[in-house]
mmCIF file of C-alpha atoms and ligand atoms in Angstrom:
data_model
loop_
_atom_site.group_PDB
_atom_site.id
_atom_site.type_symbol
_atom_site.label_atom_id
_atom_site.label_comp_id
_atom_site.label_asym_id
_atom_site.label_seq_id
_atom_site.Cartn_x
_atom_site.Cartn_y
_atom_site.Cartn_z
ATOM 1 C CA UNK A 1123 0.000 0.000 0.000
ATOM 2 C CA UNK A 1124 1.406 3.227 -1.082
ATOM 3 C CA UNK A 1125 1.070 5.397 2.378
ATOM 4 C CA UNK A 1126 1.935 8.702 1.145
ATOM 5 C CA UNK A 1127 -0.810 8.553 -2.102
ATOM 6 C CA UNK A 1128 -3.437 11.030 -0.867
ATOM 7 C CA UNK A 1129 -5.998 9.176 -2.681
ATOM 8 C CA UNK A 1130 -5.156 5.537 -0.597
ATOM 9 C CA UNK A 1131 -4.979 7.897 2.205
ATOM 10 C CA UNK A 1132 -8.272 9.265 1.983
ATOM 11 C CA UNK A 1133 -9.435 6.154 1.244
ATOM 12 C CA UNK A 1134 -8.174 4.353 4.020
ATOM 13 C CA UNK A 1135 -9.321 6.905 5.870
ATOM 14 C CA UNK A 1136 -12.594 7.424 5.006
ATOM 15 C CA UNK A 1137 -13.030 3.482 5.058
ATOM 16 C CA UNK A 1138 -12.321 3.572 8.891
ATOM 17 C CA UNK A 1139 -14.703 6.634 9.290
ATOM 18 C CA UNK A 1140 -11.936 8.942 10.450
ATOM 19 C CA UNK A 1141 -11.327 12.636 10.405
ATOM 20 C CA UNK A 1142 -8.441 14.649 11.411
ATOM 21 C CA UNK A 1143 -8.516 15.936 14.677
ATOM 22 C CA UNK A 1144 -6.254 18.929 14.921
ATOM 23 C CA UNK A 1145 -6.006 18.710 18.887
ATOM 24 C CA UNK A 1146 -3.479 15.744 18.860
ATOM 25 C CA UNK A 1147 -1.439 17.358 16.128
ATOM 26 C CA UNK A 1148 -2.768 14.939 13.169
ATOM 27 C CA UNK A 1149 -1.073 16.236 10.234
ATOM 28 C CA UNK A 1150 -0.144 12.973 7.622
ATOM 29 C CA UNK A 1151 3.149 13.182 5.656
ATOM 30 C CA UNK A 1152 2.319 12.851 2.097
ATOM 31 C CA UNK A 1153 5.690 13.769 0.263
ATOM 32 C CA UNK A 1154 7.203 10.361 -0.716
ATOM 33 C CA UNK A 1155 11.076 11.193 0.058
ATOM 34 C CA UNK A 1156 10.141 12.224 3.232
ATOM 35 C CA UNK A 1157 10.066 9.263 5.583
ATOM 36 C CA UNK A 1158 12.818 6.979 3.994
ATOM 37 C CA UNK A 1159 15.223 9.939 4.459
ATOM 38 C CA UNK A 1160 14.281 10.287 8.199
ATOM 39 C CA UNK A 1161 14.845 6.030 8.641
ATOM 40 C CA UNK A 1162 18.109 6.157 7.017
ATOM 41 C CA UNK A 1163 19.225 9.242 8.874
ATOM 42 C CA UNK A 1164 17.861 7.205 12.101
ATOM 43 C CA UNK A 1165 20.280 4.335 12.209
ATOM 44 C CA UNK A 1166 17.129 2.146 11.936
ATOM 45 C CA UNK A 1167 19.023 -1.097 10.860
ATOM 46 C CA UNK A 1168 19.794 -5.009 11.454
ATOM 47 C CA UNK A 1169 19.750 -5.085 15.485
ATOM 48 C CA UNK A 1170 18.180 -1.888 16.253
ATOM 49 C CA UNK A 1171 14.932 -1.367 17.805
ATOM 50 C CA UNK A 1172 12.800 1.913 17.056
ATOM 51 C CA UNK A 1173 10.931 3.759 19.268
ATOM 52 C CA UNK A 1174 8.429 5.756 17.333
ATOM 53 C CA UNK A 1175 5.723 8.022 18.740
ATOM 54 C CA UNK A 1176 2.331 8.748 16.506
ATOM 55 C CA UNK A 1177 2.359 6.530 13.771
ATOM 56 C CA UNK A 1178 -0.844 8.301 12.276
ATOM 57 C CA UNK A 1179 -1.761 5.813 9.258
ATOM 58 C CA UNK A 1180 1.845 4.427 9.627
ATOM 59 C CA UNK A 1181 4.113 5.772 6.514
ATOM 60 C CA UNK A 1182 7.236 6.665 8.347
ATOM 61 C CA UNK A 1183 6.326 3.257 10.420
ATOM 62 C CA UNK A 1184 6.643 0.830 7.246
ATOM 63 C CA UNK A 1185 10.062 2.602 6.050
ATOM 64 C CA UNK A 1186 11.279 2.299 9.798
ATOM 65 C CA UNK A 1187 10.009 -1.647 9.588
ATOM 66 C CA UNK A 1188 11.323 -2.271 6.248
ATOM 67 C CA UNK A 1189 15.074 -1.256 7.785
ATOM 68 C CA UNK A 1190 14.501 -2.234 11.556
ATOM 69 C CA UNK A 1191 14.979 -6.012 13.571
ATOM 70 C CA UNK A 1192 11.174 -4.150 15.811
ATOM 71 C CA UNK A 1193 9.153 -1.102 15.603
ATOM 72 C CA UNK A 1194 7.101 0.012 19.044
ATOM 73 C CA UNK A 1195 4.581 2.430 17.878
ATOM 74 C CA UNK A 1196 2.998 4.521 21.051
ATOM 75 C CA UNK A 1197 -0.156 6.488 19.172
ATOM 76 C CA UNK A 1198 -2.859 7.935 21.005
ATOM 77 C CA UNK A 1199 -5.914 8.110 19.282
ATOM 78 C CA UNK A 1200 -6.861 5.243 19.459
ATOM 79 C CA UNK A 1201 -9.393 5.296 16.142
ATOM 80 C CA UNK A 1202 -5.964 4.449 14.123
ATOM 81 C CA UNK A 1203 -5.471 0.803 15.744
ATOM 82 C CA UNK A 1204 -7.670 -0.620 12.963
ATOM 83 C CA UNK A 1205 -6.148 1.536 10.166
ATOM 84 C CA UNK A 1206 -2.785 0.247 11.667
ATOM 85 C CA UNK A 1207 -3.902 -3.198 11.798
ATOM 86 C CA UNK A 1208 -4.622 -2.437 8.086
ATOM 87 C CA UNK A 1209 -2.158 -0.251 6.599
ATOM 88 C CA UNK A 1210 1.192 -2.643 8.267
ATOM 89 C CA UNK A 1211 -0.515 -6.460 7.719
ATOM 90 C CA UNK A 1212 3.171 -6.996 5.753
ATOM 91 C CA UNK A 1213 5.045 -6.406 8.604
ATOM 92 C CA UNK A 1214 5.302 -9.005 11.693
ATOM 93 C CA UNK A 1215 7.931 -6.580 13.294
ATOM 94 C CA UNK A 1216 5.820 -3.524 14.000
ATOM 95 C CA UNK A 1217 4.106 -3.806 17.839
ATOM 96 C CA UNK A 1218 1.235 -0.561 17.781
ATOM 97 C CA UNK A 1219 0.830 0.317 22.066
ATOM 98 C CA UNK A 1220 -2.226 2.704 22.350
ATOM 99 C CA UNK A 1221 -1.208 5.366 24.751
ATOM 100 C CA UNK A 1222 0.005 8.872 25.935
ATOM 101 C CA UNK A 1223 3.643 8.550 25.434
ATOM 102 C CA UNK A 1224 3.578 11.811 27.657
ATOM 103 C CA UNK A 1225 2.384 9.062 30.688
ATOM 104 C CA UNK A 1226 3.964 5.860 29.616
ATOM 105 C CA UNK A 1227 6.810 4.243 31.411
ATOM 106 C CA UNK A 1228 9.131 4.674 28.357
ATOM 107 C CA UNK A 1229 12.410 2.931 30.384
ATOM 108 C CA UNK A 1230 10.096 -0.371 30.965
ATOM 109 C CA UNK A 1231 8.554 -0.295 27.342
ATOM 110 C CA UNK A 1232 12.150 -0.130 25.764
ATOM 111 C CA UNK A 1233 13.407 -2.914 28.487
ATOM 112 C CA UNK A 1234 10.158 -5.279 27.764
ATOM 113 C CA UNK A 1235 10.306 -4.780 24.154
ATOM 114 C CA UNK A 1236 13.952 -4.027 22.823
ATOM 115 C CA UNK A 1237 16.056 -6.064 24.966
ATOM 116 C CA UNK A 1238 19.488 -6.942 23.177
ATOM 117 C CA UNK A 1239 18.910 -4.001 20.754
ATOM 118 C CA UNK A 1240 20.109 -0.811 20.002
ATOM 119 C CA UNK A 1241 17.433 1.589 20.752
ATOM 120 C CA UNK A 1242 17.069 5.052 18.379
ATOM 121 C CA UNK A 1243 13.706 7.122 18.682
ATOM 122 C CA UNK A 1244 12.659 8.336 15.240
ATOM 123 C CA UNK A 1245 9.078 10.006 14.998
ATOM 124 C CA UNK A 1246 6.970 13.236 13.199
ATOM 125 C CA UNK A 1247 6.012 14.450 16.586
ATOM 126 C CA UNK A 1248 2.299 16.373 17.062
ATOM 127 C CA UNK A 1249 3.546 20.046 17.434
ATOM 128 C CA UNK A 1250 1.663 20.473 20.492
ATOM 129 C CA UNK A 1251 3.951 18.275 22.450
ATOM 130 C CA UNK A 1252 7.675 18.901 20.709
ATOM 131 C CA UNK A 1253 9.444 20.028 23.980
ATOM 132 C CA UNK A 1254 7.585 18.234 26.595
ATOM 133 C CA UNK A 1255 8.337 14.895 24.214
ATOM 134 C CA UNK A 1256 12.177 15.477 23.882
ATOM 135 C CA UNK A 1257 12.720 16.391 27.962
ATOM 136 C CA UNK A 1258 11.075 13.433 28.750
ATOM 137 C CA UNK A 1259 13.079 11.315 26.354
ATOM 138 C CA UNK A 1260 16.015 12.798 27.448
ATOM 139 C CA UNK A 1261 15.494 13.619 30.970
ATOM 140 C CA UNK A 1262 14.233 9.959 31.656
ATOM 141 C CA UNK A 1263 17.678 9.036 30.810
ATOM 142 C CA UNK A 1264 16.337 6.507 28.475
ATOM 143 C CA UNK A 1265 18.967 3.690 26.723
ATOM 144 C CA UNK A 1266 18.029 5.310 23.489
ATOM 145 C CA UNK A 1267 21.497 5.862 21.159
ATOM 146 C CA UNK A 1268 19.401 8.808 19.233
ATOM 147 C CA UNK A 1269 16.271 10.783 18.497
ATOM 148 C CA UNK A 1270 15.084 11.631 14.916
ATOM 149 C CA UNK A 1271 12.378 13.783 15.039
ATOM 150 C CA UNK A 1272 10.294 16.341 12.311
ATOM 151 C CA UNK A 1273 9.219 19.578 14.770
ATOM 152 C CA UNK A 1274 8.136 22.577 13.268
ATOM 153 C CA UNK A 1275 11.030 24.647 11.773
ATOM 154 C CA UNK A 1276 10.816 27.433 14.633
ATOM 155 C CA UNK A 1277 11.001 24.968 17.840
ATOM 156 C CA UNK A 1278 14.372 22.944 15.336
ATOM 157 C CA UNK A 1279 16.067 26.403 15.328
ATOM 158 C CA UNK A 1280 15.445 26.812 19.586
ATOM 159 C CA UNK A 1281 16.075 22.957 20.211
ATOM 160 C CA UNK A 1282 19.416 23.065 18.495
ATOM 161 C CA UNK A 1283 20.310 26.550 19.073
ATOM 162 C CA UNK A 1284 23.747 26.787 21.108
ATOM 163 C CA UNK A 1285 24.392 28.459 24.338
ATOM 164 C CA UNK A 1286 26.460 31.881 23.618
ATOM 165 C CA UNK A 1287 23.897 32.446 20.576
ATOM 166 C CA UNK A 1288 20.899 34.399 20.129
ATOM 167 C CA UNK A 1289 18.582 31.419 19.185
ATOM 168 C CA UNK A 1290 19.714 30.177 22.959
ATOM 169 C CA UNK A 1291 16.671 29.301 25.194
ATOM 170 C CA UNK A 1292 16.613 27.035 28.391
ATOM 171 C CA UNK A 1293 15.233 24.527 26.726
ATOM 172 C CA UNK A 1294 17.643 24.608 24.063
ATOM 173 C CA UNK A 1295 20.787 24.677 26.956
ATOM 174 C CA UNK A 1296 18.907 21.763 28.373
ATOM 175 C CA UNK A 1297 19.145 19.695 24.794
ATOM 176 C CA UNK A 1298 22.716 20.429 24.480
ATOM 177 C CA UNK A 1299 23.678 19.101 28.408
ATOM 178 C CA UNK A 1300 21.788 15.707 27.078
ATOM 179 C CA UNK A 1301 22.688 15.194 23.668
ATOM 180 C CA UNK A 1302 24.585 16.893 20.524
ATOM 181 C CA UNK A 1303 22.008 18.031 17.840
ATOM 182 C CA UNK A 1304 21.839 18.840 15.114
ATOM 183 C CA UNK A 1305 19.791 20.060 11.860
ATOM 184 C CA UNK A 1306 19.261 17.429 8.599
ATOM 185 C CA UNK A 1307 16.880 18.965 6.366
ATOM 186 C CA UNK A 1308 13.608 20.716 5.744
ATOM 187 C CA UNK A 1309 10.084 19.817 5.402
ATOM 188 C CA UNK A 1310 7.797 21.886 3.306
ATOM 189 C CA UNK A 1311 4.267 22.563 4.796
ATOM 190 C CA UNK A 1312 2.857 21.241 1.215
ATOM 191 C CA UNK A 1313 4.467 17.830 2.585
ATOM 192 C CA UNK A 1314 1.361 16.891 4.196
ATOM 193 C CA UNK A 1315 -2.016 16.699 5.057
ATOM 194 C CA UNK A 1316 -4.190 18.266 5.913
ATOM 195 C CA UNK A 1317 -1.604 21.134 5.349
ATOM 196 C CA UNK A 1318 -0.002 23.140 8.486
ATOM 197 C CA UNK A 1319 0.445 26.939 8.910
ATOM 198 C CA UNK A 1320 4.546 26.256 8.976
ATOM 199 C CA UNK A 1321 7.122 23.941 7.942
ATOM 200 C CA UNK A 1322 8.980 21.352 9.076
ATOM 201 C CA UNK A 1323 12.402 20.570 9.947
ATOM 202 C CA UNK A 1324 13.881 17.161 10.598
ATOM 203 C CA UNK A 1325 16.508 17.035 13.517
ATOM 204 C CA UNK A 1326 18.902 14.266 15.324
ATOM 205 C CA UNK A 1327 19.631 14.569 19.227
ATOM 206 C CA UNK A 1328 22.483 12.360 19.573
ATOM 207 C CA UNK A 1329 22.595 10.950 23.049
ATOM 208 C CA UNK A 1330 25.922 12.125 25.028
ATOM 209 C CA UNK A 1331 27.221 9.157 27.591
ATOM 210 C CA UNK A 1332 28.668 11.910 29.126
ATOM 211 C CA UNK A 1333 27.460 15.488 30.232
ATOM 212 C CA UNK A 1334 29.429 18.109 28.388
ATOM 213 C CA UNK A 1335 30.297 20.075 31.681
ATOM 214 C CA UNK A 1336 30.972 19.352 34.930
ATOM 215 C CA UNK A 1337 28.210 20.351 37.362
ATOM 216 C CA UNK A 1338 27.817 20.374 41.155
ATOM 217 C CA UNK A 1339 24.060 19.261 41.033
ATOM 218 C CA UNK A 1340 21.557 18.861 38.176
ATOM 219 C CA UNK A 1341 18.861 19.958 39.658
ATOM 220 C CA UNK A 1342 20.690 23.650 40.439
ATOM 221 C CA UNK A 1343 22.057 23.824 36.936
ATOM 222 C CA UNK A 1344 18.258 23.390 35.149
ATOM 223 C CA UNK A 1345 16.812 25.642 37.730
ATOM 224 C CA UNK A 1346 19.321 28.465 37.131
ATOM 225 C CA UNK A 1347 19.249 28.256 33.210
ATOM 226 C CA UNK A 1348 15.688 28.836 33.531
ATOM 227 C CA UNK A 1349 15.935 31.043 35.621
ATOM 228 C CA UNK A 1350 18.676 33.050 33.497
ATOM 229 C CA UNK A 1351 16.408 32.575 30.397
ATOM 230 C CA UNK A 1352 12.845 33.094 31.713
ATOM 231 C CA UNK A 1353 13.289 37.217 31.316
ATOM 232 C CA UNK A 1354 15.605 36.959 28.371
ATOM 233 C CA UNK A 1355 15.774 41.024 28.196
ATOM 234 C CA UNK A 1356 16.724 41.336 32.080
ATOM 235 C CA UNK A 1357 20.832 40.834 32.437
ATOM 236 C CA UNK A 1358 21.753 37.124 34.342
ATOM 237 C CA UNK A 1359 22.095 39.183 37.351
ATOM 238 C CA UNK A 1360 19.025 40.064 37.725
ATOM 239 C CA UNK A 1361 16.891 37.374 36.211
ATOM 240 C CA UNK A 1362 18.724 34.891 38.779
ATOM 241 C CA UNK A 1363 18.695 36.908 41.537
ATOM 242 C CA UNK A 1364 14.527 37.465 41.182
ATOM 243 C CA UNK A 1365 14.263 33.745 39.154
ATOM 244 C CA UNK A 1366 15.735 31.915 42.660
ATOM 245 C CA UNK A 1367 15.025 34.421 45.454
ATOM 246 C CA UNK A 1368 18.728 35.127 46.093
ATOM 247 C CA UNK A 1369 20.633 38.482 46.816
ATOM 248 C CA UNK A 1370 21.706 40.283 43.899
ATOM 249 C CA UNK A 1371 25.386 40.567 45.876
ATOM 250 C CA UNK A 1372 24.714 36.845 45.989
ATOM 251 C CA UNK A 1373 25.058 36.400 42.331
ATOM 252 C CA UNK A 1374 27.061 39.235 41.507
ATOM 253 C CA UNK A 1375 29.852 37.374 44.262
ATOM 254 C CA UNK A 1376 29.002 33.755 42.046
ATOM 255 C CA UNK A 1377 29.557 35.730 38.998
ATOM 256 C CA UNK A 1378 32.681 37.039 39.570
ATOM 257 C CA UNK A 1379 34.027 33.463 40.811
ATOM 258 C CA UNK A 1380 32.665 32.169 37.581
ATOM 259 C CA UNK A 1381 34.751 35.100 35.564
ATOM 260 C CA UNK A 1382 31.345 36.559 34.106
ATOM 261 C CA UNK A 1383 30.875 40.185 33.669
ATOM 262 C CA UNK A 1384 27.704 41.461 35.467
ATOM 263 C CA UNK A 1385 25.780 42.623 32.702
ATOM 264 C CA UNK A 1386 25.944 39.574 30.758
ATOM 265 C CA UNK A 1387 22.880 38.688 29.515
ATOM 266 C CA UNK A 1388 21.955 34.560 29.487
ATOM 267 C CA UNK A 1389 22.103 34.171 25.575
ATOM 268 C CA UNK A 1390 25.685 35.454 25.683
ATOM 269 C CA UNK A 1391 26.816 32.874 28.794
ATOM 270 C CA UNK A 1392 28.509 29.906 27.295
ATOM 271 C CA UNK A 1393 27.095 25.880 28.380
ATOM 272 C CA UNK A 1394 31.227 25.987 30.421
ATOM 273 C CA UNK A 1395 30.203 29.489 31.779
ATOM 274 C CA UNK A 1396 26.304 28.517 33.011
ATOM 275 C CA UNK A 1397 28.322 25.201 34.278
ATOM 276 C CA UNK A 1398 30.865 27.604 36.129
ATOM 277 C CA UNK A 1399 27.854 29.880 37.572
ATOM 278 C CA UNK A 1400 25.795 27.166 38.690
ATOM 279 C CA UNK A 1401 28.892 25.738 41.126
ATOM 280 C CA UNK A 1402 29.332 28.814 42.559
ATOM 281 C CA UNK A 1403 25.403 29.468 43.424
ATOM 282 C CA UNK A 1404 24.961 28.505 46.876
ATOM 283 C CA UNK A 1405 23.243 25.406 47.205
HETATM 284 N N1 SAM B 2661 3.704 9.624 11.742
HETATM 285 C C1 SAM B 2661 2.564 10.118 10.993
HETATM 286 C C2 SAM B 2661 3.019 10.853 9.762
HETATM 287 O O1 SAM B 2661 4.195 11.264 9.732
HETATM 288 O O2 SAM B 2661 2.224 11.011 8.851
HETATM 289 C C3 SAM B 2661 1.654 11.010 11.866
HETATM 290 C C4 SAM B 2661 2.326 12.185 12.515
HETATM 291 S S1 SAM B 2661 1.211 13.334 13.237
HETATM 292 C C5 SAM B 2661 2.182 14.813 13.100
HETATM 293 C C6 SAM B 2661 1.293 13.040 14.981
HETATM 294 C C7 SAM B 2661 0.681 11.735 15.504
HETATM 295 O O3 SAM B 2661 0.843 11.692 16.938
HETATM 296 C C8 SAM B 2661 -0.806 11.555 15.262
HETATM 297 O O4 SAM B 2661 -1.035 10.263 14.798
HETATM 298 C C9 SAM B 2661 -1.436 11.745 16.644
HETATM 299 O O5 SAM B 2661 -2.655 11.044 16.815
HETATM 300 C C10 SAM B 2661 -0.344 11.208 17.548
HETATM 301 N N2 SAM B 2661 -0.350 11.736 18.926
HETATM 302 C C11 SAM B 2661 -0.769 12.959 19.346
HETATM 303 N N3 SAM B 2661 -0.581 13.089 20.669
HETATM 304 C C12 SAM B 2661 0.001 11.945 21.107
HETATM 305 C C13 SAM B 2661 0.436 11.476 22.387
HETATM 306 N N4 SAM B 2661 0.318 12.242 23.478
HETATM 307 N N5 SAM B 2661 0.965 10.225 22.485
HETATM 308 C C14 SAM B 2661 1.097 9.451 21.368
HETATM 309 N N6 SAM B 2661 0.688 9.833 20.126
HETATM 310 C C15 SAM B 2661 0.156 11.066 20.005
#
């Protein structure tokens, strides 16, 4: 079955009595180059296990199957399970779990259903859930090697934005303490349907083993950088000092250990120099 044909799609489609519902983010890839490019640039292969999330009718799925030893599809709407048990009959390597992967035990799916494999993550994540997705993939720490994942060209540019840039949010700081990211290529909006108000770009979050920096405590490093980048036009000084109730002598004292001038502002602060200032934060 040719997944990306609009007319099998609406057929399928209308065969199972869906419609689109725009809540969860349901926008279908119908640009054939699309999903093979995103498999290959996975690391989907002999002895790998992918993790995808929101399979929708299951295009990017079938490429990730074809190249895969198991696919674990989490989708939540669950009015796809019978287009799914449709659309991938071929494969016998494709397991569809109906649920919020925003709630799901990811570390005991991936032990229960990849064991002895390499684990990547490759997925056209609903836009309403980008960030909240990656942290939790990250944050949980999961086994996962990689993550290959379309998000809309605006949240690529902040997830893989570096610390010392403009681009430079928390959440982008956060990415980079986790993994190394980068960009691989565009998605026009035309790519699917029913068509978004913005395109697409299709990103890799390579998995560090190790943390870039050196850091006292985790906990104090993600509270200062968003605290440092919650009033992005405020200087670090004061954006910490009101962002974690401390004196502003406080942090001027911790800035001048960590050799940062006092007007820096948190898009300027290098990943080494938020390391530095979190350290010398009291605890
Ligand atoms: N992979 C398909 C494609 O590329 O055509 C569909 C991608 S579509 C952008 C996002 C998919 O995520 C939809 O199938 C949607 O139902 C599903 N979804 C939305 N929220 C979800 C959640 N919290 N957990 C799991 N799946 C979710």
């Amino acid at each position: 079955m040719n997944l990306s044909d609009l007319s099998t799609i609406k057929s399928v489609l209308s065969r199972h009595g869906f419609s689109f519902a725009k809540s969860l983010g349901q926008n279908f890839l119908i640009n054939p180059d699309v999903c093979p490019r995103m498999a290959e640039e996975s690391g989907a292969g002999a002895g790998t296990g992918v993790l995808e999330v929101g399979p929708g009718i299951g295009v990017l799925t079938a490429e990730l199957a074809k190249r895969a030893e198991k696919v674990v599809s989490v989708e939540l709407d669950r009015r796809l399970l019978p287009v799914l048990r449709e659309t991938l009959a071929d494969f016998s390597n494709v397991k569809v779990v109906n649920g919020d992967v925003m709630k799901l035990d990811l570390k005991q799916l991936i032990s229960e259903e990849f064991s002895g494999m390499d684990v990547v993550v490759c997925a056209n994540l609903p836009y309403y859930i980008t960030s909240p997705v990656i942290m939790k993939l990250l944050e949980e720490r999961l086994p996962v090697k990689s993550i290959t994942v379309m998000v809309q060209k605006e949240a690529a540019e902040r997830l893989c934005a570096a610390p010392g840039t403009r681009a430079c949010g928390a959440v982008s700081a956060a990415v980079r303490y986790f993994a190394e990211p980068e960009v691989l290529f565009g998605v026009d909006r035309s790519s699917f349907v029913p068509q978004p108000n913005v395109d697409s770009t299709v990103i890799r979050l390579t998995v560090r083993e190790e943390p870039p920096v050196a850091i006292r405590s985790e906990k104090q490093f993600f509270a200062l950088v968003r605290a440092a980048f919650g009033q992005r036009r405020k200087t670090v000084l004061n954006s910490v000092s009101a962002g974690l109730s401390l004196g502003r002598e406080v942090v001027a004292a911790a800035l001048e250990r960590a050799g940062i001038v006092q007007n820096a502002r948190a898009e300027q602060l290098t990943m080494e120099q938020l390391a530095a200032l979190s350290n010398e934060l009291p605890q």
